[in-house]
Coordinates of C-alpha atoms in Angstrom, one line a residue:
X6 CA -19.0 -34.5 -7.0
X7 CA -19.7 -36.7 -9.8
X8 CA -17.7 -36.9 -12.9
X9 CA -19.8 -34.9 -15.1
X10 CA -20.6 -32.3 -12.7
X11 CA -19.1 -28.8 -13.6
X12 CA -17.6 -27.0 -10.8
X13 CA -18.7 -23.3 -9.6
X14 CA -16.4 -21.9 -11.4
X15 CA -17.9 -22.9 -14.7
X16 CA -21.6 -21.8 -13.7
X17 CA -20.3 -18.4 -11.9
X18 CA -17.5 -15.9 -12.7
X19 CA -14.8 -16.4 -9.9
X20 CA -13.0 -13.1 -9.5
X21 CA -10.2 -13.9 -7.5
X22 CA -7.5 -12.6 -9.9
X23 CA -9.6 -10.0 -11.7
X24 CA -9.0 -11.8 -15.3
X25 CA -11.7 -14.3 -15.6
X26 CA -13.9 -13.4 -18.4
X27 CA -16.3 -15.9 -17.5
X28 CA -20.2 -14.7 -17.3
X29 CA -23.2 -16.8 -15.6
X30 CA -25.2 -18.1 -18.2
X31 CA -28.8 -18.1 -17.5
X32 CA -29.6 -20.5 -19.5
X33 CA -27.8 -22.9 -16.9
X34 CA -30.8 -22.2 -14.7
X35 CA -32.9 -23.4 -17.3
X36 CA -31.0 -26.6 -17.4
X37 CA -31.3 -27.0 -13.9
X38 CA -27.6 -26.6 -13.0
X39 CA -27.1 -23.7 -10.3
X40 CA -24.1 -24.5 -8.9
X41 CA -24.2 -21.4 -6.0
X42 CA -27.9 -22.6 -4.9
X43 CA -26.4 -26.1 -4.6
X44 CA -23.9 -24.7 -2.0
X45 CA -26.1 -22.7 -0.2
X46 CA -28.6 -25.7 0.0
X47 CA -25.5 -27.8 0.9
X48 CA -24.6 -25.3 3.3
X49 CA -27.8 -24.8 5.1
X50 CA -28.1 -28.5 5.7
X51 CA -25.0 -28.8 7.2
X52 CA -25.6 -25.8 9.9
X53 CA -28.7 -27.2 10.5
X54 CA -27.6 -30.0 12.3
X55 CA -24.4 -28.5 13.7
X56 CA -26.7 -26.5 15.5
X57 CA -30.4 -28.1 15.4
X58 CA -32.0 -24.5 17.4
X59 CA -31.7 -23.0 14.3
X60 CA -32.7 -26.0 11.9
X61 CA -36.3 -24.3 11.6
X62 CA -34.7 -20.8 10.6
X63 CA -32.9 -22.1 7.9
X64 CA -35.4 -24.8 6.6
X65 CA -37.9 -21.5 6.3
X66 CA -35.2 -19.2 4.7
X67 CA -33.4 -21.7 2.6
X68 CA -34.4 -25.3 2.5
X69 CA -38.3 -24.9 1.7
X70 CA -37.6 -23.0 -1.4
X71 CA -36.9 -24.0 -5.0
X72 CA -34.3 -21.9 -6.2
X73 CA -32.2 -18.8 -5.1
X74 CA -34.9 -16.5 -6.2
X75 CA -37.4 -17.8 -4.1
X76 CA -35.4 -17.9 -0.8
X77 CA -33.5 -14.2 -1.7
X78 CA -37.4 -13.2 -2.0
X79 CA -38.7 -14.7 1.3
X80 CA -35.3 -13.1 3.2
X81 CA -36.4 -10.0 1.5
X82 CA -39.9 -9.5 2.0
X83 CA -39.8 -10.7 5.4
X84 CA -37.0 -8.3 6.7
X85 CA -38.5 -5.4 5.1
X86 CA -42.0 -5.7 5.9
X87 CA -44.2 -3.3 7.9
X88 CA -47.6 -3.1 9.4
X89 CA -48.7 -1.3 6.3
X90 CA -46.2 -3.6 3.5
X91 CA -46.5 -6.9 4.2
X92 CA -44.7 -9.5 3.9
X93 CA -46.7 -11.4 1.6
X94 CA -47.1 -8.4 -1.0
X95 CA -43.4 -7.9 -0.5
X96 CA -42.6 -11.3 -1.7
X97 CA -45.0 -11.0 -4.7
X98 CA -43.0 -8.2 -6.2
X99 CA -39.6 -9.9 -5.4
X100 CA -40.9 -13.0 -6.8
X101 CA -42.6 -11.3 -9.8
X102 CA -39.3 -9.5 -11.1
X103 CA -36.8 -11.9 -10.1
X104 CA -38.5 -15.4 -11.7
X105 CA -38.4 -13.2 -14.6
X106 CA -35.4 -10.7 -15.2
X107 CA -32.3 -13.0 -16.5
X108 CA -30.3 -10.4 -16.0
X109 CA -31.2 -9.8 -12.4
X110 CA -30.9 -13.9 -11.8
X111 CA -27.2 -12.9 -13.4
X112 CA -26.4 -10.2 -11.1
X113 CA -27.4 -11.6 -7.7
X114 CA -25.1 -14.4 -8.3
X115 CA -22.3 -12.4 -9.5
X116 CA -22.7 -10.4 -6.4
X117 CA -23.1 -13.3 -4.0
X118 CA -19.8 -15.1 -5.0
X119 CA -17.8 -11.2 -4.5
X120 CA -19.3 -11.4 -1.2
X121 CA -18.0 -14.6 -0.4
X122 CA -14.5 -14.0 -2.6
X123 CA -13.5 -10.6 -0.8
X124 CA -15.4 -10.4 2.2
X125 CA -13.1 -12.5 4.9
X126 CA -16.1 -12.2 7.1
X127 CA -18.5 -14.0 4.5
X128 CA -18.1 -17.4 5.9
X129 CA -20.3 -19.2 3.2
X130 CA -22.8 -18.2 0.3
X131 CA -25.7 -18.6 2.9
X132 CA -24.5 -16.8 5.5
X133 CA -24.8 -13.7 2.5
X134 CA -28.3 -14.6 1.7
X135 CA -29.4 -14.9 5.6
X136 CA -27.6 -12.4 7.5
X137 CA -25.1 -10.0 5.4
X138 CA -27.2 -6.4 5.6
X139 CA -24.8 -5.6 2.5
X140 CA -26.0 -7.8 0.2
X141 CA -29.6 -7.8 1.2
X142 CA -29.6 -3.7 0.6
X143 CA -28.1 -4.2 -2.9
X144 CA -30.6 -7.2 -4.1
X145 CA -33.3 -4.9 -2.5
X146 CA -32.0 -2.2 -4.9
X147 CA -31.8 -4.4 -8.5
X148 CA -35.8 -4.7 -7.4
X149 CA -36.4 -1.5 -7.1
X150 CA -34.5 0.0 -9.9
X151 CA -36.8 -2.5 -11.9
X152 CA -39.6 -1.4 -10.7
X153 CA -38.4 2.9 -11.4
X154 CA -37.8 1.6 -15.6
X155 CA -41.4 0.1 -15.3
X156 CA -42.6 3.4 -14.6
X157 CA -43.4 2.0 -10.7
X158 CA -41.6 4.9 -9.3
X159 CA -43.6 5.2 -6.0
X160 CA -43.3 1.1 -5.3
X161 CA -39.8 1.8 -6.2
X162 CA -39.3 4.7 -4.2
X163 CA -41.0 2.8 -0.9
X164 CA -38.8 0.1 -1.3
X165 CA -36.0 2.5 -1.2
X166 CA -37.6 4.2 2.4
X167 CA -37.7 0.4 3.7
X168 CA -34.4 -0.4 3.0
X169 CA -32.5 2.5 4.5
X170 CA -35.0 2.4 8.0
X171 CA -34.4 -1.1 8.1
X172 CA -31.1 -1.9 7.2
X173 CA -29.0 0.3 9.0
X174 CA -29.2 3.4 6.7
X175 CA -28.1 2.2 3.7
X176 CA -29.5 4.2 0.9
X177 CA -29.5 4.0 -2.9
X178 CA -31.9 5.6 -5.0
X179 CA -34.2 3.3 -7.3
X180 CA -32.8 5.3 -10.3
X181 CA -29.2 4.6 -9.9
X182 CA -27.1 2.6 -12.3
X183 CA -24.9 -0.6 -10.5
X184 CA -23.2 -3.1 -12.2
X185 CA -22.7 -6.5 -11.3
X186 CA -19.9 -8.6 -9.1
X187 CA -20.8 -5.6 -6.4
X188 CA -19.6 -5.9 -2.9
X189 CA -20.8 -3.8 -0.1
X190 CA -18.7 -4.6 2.9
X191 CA -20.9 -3.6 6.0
X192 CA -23.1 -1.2 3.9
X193 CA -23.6 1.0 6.9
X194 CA -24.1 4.7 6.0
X195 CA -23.8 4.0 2.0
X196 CA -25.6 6.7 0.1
X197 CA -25.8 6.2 -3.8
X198 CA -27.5 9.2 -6.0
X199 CA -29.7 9.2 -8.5
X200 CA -27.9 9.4 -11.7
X201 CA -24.7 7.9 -9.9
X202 CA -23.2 4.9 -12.3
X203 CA -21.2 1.9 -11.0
X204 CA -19.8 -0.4 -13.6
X205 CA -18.9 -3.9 -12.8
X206 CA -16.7 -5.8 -9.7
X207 CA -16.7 -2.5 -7.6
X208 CA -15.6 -2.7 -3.8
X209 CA -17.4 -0.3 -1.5
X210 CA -16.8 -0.4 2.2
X211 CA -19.0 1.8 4.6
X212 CA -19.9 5.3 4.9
X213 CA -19.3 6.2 1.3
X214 CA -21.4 8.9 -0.4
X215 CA -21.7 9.1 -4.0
X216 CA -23.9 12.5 -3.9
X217 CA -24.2 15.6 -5.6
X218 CA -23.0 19.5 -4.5
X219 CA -26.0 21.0 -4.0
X220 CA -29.1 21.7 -5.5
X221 CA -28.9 20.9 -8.9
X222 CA -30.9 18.7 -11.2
X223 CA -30.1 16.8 -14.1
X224 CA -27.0 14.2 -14.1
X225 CA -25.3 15.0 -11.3
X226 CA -23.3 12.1 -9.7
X227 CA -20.4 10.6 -9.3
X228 CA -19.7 7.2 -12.4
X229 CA -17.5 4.7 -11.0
X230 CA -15.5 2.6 -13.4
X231 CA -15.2 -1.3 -12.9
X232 CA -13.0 -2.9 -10.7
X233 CA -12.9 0.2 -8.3
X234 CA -12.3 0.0 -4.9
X235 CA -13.7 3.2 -2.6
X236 CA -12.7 3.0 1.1
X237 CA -14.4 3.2 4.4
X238 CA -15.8 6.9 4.5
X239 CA -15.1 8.1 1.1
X240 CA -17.4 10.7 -0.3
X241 CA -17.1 11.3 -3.6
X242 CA -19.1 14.6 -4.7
X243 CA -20.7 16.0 -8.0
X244 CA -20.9 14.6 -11.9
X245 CA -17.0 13.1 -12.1
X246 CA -15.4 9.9 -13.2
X247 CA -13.5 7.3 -10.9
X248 CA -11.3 5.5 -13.5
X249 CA -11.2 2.0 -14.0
X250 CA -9.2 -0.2 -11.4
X251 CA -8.7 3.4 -9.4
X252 CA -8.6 3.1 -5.7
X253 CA -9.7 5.5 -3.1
X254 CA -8.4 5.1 -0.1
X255 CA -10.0 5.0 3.5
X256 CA -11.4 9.0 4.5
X257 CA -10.9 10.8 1.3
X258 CA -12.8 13.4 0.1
X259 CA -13.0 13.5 -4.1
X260 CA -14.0 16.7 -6.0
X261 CA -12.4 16.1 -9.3
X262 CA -12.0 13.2 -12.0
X263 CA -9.6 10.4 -10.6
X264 CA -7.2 8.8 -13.4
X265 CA -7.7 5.0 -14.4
X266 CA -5.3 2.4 -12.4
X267 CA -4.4 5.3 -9.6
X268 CA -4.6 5.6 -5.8
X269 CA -5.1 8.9 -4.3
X270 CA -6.0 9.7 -0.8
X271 CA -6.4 12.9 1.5
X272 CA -8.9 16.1 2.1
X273 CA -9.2 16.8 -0.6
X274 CA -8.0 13.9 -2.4
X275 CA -4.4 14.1 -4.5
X276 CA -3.1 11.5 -6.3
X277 CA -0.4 8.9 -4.7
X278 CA 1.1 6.9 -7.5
X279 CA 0.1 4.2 -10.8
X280 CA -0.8 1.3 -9.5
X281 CA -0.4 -2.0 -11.9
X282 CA -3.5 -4.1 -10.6
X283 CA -6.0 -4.4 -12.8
X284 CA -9.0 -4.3 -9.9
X285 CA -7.8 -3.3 -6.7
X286 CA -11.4 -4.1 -5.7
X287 CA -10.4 -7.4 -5.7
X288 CA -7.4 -7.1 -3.2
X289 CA -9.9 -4.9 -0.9
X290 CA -6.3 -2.8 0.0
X291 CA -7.9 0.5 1.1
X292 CA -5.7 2.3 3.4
X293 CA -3.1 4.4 1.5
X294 CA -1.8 6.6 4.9
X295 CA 1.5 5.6 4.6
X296 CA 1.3 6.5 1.4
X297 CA -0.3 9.7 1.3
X298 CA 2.1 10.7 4.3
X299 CA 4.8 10.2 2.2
X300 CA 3.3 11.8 -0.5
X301 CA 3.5 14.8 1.5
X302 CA 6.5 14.8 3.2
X303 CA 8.0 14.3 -0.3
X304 CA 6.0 17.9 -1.7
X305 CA 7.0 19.7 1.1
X306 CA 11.1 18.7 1.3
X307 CA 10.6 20.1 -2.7
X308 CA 8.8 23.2 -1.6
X309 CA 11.6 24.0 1.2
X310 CA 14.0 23.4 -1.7
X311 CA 12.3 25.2 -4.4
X312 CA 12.0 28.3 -1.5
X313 CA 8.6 27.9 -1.3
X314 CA 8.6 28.0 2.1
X315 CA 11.3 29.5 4.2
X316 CA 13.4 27.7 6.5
X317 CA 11.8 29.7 9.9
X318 CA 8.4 28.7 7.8
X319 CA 9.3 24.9 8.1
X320 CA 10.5 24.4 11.4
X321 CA 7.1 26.3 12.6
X322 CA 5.4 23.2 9.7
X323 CA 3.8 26.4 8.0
X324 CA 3.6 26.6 3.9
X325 CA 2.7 28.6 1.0
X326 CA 3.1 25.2 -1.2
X327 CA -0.3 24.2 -3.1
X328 CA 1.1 21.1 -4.4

C-alpha cells in the first residue's frame, strides 16, 4: 500500500466493536477510491491463479467489470434469469438503479463488509459477491424495493418471485423497509413482510419470519431496531418493536414488544436478562438455552416457595405458575 493510500476502514464503516460512526462516502467513488472493489479485484486475481479452472469464472464475474456495480449486476441478472427474464434485461435494471442510487452504492458496501466481519464462513469480500445466497437475496431486494417507490410494482414484485425460487426460499417483499450493515447468515427460509422495518447493522440467521397474524391489512409487521440480532428460526409475529441492540435467541417465538438491550428466548418468548452490548448483532451470540433454562428453573423454585404449586405438584413437574 502506498503512503497516501487510505485504508478500508476510512472508505467503509468497520463494525467490529459496534461504535464506529464512520459512513461510506459516495463521493469516494466519484474520486475513484473504492477500497472494497480493490479487494475484491485483488482477491479474484489471486484465486484465479491458485486455481487457474476457475480463472474464466472469475474474470467473467469480477475481473471484466468496472466497478462493484457492474459485477454485483452481472452475478445478479445471471443467477436469476429465466427463459422468459433474461439475463440481459435483468442486468439493465440492475445496472440502471445501481450506477445511479448513491444510497444503494452505500448500502451494498455496508452490507458486504458485515458479511465478511461476522460471517466466519465469509472467507473474503468476493466470495460474498460470487457465491454467498445471503447477500445476493438482500442486493436483489434494495433493487426491487427501488423499483416498488418508482411505482414499478409488478417488475418489483417478479423480482421478488425470482429470488425466493432461486435462491433457496428466501423471501422479502419489494415493499419492505431494511437498513444498512445487514447480514443474512445462510438466508434459507427468511420471510420479511410488507410493512416489516429493519434499521441498521441487524444480524439475521435462517428460518426467521417477520410476518403478520392473519389477515389483516395496513401496517402489520414486525420493526426491528438497529444492531439486533434474531436467531436461527425465530419468528417474530404482528405490528411490534424489537428494541435496539435486543437479541432473540435461536427458536423463539415473539408476540409482544421486546425491550431495548434485552435477550429473551422460549415459546413464547420471556425475557432473560439486560444485556450491556450495544449490538449483539455484532458478536452473532444467539443461543440463550442455558439461559432461558435457568430462567425457568429460577420461576419455578419461586412458585414452589410462593405455594404456587404444591409440593406433590412439583415432584410430578406440574404448575399453576404463569410467570
Amino acid at each position: 500500500m502506498d503512503g497516501d493510500e487510505l485504508p478500508f476502514e476510512m472508505g467503509i464503516a468497520v463494525y467490529a466493536k459496534g461504535t464506529n460512526k464512520l459512513e461510506f462516502d459516495p463521493v469516494l467513488l466519484d474520486s475513484g477510491y473504492d477500497p472494497i472493489w480493490d479487494a475484491i479485484r485483488e482477491e479474484a486475481k489471486l484465486e484465479a491463479e491458485k486455481e487457474p479452472i476457475l480463472s474464466s469464472f472469475l474474470y467473467a464475474g469480477i475481473l471484466a467489470h468496472e466497478c462493484l456495480e457492474q459485477a454485483l449486476g452481472f452475478v445478479l441478472a445471471n443467477r436469476l434469469q429465466n427463459p422468459t427474464l433474461l439475463a440481459t434485461q435483468l442486468l439493465d435494471i440492475f445496472n440502471g438503479v445501481m450506477m445511479h442510487d448513491k444510497g444503494i452504492q452505500r448500502s451494498i458496501r455496508h452490507d458486504i463488509q458485515a458479511f465478511k466481519d461476522r460471517d466466519p464462513a465469509c472467507l473474503s469480500y468476493s466470495s460474498a459477491i460470487l457465491h454467498l445466497k445471503g447477500y445476493h437475496a438482500l442486493q436483489a431486494y434494495r433493487v426491487a424495493h427501488k423499483l416498488w417507490n418508482q411505482g414499478r410494482t409488478l417488475l418489483a414484485l417478479a423480482l421478488q418471485s425470482r429470488i425466493s425460487e432461486v435462491v433457496f426460499g428466501i423471501d422479502i417483499h419489494p415493499a419492505a423497509k431494511i437498513g444498512e450493515g445487514i447480514l443474512l447468515d445462510h438466508g434459507t427460509g427468511v420471510v420479511i413482510g410488507e410493512t416489516a422495518v429493519i434499521g441498521n447493522r441487524v444480524s439475521i440467521l435462517h428460518g426467521v419470519t417477520l410476518g403478520g397474524t392473519g389477515k389483516e391489512t395496513g401496517d402489520r409487521h414486525p420493526k426491528i431496531g438497529e444492531g439486533a440480532l434474531l436467531g436461527a428460526c425465530v419468528t417474530v409475529l404482528g405490528n411490534i418493536s424489537i428494541g435496539v441492540g435486543a437479541m432473540v435467541a435461536a427458536g423463539s417465538l415473539v408476540l409482544k414488544d421486546v425491550p431495548p438491550h434485552s435477550v429473551v428466548a422460549g415459546n413464547p418468548a420471556k425475557l432473560i436478562r439486560v444485556i450491556d452490548e450495544q449490538d449483539p448483532s455484532l458478536a452473532m451470540k444467539h443461543d440463550a438455552t442455558k439461559e432461558f433454562f435457568r430462567h425457568v428453573a429460577d420461576g419455578y423454585k419461586a412458585a414452589i416457595s410462593n405455594g404456587a404449586v404444591s409440593s406433590g405438584d412439583a415432584e410430578n413437574g406440574h404448575t399453576n405458575s404463569t410467570t
